[in-house]
GROMACS .gro file of C-alpha atoms in nm:
model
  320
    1UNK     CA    1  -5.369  -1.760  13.867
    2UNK     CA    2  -5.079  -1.843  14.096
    3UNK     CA    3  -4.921  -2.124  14.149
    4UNK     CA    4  -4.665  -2.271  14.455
    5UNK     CA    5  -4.468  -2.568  14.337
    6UNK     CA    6  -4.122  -2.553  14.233
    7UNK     CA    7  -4.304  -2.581  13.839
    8UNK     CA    8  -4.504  -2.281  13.918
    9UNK     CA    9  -4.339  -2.032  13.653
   10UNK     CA   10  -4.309  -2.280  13.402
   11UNK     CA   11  -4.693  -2.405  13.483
   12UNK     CA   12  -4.824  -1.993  13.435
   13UNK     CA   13  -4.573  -1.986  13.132
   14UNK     CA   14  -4.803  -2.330  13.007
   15UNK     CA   15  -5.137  -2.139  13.094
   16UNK     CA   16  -5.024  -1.884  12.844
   17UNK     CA   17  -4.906  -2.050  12.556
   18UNK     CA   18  -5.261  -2.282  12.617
   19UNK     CA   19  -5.485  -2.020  12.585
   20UNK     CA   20  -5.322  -1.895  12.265
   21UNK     CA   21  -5.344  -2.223  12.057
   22UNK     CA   22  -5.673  -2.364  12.240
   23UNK     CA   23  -6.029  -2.206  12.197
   24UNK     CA   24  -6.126  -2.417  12.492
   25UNK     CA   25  -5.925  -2.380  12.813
   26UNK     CA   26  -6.135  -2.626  13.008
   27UNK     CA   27  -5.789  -2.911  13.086
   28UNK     CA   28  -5.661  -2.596  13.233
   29UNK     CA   29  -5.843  -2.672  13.579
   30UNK     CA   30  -5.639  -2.896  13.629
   31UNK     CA   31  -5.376  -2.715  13.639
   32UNK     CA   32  -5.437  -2.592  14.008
   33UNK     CA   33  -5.504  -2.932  14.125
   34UNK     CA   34  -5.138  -3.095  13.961
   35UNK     CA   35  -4.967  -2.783  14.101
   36UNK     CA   36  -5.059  -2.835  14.448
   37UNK     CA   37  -5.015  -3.247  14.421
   38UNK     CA   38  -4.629  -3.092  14.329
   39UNK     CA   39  -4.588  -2.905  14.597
   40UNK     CA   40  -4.739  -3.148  14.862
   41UNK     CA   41  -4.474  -3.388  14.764
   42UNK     CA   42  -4.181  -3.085  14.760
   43UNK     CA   43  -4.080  -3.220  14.389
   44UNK     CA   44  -3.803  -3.038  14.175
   45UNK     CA   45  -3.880  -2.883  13.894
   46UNK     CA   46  -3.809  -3.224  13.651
   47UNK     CA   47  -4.118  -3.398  13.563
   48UNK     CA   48  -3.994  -3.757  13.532
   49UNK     CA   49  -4.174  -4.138  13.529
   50UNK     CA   50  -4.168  -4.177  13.876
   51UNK     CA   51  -4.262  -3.827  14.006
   52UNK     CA   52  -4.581  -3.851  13.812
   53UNK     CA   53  -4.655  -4.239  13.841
   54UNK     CA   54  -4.897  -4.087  14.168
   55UNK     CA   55  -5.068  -3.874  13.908
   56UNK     CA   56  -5.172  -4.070  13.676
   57UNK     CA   57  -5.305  -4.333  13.926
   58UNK     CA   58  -5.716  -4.302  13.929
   59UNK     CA   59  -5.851  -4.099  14.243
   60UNK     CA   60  -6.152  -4.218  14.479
   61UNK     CA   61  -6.487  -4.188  14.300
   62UNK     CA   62  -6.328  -4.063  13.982
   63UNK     CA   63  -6.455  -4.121  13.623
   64UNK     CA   64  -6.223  -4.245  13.354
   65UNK     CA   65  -6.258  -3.943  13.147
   66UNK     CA   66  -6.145  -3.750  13.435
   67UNK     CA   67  -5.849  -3.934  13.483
   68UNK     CA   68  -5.825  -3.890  13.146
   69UNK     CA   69  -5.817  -3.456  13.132
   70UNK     CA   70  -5.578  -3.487  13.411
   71UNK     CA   71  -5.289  -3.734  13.211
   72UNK     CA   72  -5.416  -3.525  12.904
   73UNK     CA   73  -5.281  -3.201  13.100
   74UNK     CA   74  -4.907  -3.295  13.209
   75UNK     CA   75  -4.884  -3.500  12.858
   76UNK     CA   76  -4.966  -3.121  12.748
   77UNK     CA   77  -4.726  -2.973  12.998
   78UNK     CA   78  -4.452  -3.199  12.947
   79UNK     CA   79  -4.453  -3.156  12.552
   80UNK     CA   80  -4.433  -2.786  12.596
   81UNK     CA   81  -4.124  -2.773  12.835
   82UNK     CA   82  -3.992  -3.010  12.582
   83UNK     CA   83  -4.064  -2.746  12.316
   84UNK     CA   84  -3.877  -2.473  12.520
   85UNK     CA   85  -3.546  -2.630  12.558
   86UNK     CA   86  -3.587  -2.873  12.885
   87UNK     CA   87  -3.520  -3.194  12.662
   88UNK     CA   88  -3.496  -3.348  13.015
   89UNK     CA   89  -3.877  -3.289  13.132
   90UNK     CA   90  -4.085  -3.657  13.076
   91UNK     CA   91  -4.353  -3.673  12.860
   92UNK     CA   92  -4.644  -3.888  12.909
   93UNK     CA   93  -4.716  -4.122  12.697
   94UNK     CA   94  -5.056  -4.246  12.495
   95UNK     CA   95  -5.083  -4.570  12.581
   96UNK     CA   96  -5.108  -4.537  12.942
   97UNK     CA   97  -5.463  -4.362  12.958
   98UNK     CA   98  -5.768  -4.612  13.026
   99UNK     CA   99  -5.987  -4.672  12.795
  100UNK     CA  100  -6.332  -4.504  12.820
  101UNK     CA  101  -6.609  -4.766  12.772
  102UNK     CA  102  -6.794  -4.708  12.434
  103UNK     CA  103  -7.037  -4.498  12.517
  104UNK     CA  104  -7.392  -4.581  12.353
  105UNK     CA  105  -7.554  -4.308  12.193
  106UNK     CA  106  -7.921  -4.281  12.275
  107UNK     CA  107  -8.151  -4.236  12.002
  108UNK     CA  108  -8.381  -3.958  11.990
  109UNK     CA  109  -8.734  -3.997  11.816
  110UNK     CA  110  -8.921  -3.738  11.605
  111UNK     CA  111  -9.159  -3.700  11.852
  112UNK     CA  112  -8.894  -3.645  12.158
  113UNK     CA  113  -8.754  -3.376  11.933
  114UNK     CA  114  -9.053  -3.183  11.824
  115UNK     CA  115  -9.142  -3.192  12.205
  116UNK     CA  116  -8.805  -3.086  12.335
  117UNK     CA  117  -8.773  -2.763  12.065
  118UNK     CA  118  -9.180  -2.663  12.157
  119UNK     CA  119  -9.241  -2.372  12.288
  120UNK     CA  120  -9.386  -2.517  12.584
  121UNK     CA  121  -9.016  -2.701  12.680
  122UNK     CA  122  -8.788  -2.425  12.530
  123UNK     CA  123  -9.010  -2.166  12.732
  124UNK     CA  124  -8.917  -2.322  13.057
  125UNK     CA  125  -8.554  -2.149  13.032
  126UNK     CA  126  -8.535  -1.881  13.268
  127UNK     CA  127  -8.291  -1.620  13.299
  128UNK     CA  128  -7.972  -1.648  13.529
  129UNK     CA  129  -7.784  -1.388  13.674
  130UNK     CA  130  -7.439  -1.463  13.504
  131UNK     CA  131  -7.666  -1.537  13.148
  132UNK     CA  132  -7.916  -1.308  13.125
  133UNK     CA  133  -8.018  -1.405  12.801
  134UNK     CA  134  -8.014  -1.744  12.832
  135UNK     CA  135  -8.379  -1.803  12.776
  136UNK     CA  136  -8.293  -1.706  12.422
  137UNK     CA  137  -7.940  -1.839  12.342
  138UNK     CA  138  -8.010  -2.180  12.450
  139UNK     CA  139  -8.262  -2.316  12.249
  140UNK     CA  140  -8.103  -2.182  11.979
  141UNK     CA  141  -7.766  -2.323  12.051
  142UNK     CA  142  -7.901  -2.635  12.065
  143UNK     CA  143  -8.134  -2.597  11.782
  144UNK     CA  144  -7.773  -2.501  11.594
  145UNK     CA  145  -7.633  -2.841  11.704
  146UNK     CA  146  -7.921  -3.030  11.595
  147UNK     CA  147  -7.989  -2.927  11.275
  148UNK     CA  148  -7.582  -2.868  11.198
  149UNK     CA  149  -7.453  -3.158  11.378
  150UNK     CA  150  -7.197  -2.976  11.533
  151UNK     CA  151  -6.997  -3.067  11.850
  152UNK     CA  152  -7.167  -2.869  12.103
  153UNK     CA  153  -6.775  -2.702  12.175
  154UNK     CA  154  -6.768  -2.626  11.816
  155UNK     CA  155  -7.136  -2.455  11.863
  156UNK     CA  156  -7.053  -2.279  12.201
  157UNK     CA  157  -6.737  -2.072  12.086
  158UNK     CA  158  -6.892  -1.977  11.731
  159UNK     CA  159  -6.761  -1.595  11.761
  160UNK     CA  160  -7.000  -1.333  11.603
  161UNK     CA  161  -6.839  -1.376  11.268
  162UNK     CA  162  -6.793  -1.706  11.229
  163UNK     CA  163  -7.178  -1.728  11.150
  164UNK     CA  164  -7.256  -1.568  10.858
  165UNK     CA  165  -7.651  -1.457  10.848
  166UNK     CA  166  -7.643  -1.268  10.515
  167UNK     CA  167  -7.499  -1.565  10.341
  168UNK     CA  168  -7.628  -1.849  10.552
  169UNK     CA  169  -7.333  -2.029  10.634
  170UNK     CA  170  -7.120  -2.112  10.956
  171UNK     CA  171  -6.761  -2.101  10.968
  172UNK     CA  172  -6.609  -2.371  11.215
  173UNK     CA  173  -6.253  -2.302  11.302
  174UNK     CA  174  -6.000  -2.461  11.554
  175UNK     CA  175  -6.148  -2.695  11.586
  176UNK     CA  176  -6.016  -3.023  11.796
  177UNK     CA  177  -5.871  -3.202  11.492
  178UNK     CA  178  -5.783  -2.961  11.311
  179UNK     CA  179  -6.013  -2.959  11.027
  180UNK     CA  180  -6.182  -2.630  10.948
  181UNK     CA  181  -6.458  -2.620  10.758
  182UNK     CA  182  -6.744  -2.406  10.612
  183UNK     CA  183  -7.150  -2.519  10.688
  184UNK     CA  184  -7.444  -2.419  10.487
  185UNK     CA  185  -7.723  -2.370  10.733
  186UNK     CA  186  -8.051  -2.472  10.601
  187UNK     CA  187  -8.346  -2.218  10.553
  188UNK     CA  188  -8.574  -2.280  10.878
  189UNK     CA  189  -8.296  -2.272  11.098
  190UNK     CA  190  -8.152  -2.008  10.908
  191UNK     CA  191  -8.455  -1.759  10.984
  192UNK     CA  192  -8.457  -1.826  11.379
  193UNK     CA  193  -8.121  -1.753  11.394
  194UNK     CA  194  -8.176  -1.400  11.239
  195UNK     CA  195  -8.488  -1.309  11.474
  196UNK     CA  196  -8.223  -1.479  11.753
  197UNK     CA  197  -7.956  -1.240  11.627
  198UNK     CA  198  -8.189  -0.905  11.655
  199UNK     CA  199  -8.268  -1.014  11.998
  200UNK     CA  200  -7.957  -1.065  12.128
  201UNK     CA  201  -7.790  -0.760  11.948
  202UNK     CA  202  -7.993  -0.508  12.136
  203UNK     CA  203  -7.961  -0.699  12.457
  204UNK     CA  204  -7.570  -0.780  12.438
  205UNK     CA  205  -7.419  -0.522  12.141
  206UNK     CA  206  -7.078  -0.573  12.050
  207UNK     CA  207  -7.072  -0.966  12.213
  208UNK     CA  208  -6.821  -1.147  12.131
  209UNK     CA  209  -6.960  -1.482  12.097
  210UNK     CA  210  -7.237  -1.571  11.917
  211UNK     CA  211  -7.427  -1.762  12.200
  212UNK     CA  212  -7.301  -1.501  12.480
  213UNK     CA  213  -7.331  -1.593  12.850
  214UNK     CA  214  -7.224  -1.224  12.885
  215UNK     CA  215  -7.048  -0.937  12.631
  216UNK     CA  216  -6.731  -1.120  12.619
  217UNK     CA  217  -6.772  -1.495  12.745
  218UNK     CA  218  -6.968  -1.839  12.610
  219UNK     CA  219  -7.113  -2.114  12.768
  220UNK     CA  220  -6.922  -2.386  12.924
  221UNK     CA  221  -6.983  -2.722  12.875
  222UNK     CA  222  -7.052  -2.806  13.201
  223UNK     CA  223  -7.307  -2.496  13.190
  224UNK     CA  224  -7.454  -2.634  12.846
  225UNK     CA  225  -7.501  -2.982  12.930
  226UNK     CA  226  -7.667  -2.889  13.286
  227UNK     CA  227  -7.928  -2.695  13.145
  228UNK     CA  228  -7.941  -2.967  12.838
  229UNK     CA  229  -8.007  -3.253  13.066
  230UNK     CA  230  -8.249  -3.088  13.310
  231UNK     CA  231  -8.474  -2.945  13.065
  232UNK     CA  232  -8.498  -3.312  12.956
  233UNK     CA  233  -8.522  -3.454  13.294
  234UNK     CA  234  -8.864  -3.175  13.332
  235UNK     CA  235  -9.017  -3.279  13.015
  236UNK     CA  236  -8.962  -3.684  13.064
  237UNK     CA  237  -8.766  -3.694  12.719
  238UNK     CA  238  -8.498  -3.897  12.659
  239UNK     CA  239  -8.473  -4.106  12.977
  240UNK     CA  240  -8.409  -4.417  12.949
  241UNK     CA  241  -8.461  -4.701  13.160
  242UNK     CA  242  -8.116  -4.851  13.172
  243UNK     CA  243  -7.959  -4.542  13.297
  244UNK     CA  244  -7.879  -4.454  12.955
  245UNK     CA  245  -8.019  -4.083  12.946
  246UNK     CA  246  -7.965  -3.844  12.662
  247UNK     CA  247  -7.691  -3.627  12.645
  248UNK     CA  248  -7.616  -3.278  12.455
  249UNK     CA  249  -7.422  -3.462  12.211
  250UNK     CA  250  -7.678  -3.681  12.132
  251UNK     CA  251  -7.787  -3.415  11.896
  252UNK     CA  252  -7.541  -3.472  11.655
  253UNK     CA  253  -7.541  -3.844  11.639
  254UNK     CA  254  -7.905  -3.760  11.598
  255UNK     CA  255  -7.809  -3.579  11.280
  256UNK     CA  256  -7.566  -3.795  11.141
  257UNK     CA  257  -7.850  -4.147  11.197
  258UNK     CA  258  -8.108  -3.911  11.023
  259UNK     CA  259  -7.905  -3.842  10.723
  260UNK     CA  260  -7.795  -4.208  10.681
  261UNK     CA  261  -8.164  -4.310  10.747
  262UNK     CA  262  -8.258  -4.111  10.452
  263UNK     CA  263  -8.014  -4.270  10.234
  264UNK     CA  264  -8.082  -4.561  10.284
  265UNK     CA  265  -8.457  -4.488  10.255
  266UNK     CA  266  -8.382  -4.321   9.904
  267UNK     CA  267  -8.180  -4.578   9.812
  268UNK     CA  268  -7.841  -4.426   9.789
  269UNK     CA  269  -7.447  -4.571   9.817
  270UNK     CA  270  -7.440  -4.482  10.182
  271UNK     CA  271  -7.006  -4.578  10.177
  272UNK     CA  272  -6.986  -4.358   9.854
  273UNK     CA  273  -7.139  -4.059  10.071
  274UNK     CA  274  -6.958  -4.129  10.383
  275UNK     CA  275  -6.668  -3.952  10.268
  276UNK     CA  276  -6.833  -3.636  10.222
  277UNK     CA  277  -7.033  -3.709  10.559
  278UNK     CA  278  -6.647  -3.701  10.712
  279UNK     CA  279  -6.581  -3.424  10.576
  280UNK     CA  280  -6.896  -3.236  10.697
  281UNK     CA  281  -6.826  -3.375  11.038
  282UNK     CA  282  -6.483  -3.252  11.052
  283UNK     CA  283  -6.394  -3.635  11.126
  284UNK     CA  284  -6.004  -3.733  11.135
  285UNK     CA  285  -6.048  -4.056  10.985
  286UNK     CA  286  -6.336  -4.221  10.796
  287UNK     CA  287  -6.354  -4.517  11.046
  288UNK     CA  288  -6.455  -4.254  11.295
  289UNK     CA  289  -6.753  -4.165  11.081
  290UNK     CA  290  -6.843  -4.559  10.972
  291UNK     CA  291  -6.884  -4.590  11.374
  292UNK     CA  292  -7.276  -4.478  11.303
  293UNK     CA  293  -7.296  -4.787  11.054
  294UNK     CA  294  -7.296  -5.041  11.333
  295UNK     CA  295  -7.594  -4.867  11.482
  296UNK     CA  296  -7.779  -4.904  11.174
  297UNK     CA  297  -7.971  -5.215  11.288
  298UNK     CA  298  -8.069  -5.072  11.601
  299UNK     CA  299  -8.170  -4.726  11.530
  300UNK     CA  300  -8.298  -4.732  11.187
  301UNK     CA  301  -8.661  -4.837  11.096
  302UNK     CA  302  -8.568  -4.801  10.704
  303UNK     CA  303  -8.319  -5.047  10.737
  304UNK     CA  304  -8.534  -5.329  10.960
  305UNK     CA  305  -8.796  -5.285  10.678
  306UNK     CA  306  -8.592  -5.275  10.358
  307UNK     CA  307  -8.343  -5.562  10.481
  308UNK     CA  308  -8.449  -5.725  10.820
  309UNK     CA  309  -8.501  -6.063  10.648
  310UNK     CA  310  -8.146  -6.051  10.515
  311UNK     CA  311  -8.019  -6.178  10.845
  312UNK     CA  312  -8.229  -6.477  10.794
  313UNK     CA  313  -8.015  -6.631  10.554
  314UNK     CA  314  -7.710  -6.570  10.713
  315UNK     CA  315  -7.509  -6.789  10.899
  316UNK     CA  316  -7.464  -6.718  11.316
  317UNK     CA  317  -7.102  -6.639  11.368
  318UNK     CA  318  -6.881  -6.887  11.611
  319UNK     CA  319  -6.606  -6.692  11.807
  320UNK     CA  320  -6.291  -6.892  11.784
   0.00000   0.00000   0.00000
């Protein structure tokens, strides 16, 4: 990739160093896009406040989160120059990014599911020239999500031997917070993947990647969620009426509200198991796993039947 500002060596230098610590290189498109907004203004080669005080600003038409990549990017850049020896080169800092509006998860039913992995829904993937296979990777990468409750970036770069077939367990490595960790997978699952991994083996030998697009390349997550949300779109499942249609990573919150729905159902500490539900997750903090407790009401039935009366005897709250 080249590159025409006055940061251009240092921005290919970046690209490198990126793609050896990062197992996703997807903030690297912007790249590109902040070298050419250096140029047009004929910058030195010194980030600084005000140089970058255009970049940071939000574009026509663009979403927070992709605001977001792009301060994410030069916070990235700025930090590594630092690292190098230009103690001079500005660093974004944290607190300037927006704040995303909390997305609301939307809740999956049995019946959505068992529709969505039939044969019937599954069976409408269709081969693409750059994923020849995809008829039979995706609906077992997602099946892999679901049942795991694995970010679907932690699912998409699973190399070859990360999953472990013989054994039954899934290796999950570099991952965003830094928290590897080793899954069981459970015995259904477990099976289709080994029928999945025949197929594929004599299709793509030698792939890298678990769920190949090709012999050496995975799915992106634009490529992912596409398919994801168009298969869904075909079938009528999970559309909502408020605009609030489900996503790929619905899966996993689908996993987590199951597993706390069963608790609850058999009666169990549900904050004594969080911690190992962190864990599992591969969670930084525990708050970010007791985020699925204030869905509870909404989402699970067990919980409206063991305890909706509860909220009969308490008190409405007064702000102020």
């Amino acid at each position: 990739m080249s590159y025409t500002s006055s940061l251009s060596s240092r921005i290919e230098k970046f690209d490198q160093q990126y793609k050896v610590t990062h197992k996703s290189y997807s903030l690297l498109f912007y790249t590109r896009m902040f070298d050419a907004y250096w140029d047009a203004h004929q910058y030195p080669p010194l980030l600084s406040k005000e140089r970058l005080s255009g970049w940071i600003c939000c574009l026509d038409e663009e979403s927070i989160q992709r605001q977001n990549s792009r301060i994410l990017l030069v916070r990235y850049l700025g930090k590594y120059l630092q690292s190098i020896g230009e103690s001079d080169q500005y660093v974004l800092p944290y607190n300037i990014s927006p704040k995303v509006p909390e997305y609301v998860p939307y809740f999956f039913t049995e019946e959505e599911l068992k529709r969505l992995f039939s044969g019937e829904v599954m069976g409408s993937l269709k081969s693409v020239p750059h994923a020849m296979s995809r008829q039979y990777v995706l609906p077992q990468l997602f099946s892999t999500i679901h049942c795991c409750g694995l970010r679907p970036g932690e699912a998409r770069t699973l190399l070859v031997g990360d999953v472990n077939l013989g054994h039954g367990w899934i290796d999950i490595n570099g991952t965003k917070t830094s928290r590897d960790r080793r899954l069981p997978i459970g015995d259904t699952l477990l099976e289709e993947l080994r029928k999945y991994d025949l197929i594929v083996q004599r299709r793509l030998p030698e792939r890298k990647y678990f769920f190949p697009t090709t012999k050496d390349c995975c799915y992106k997550f634009s490529s992912a969620s596409i398919a994801f949300t168009r298969i869904l779109r075909d079938a009528g499942i999970g559309q909502s009426s408020n605009g609030n249609n489900a996503r790929l990573y619905d899966l996993r919150h689908h996993f987590v509200f199951r597993n706390i729905n069963k608790w609850i159902e058999d009666g169990k500490d549900v904050y004594a198991l969080l911690p190992y539900l962190r864990l599992y997750l591969g969670h930084s903090s525990i708050l970010d796993t007791e985020y699925y407790l204030h869905w509870v009401p909404e989402f699970f039935p067990v919980f409206g039947r063991l305890y909706g009366k509860l909220g009969d005897n308490l008190p409405e709250a007064i702000h102020g």
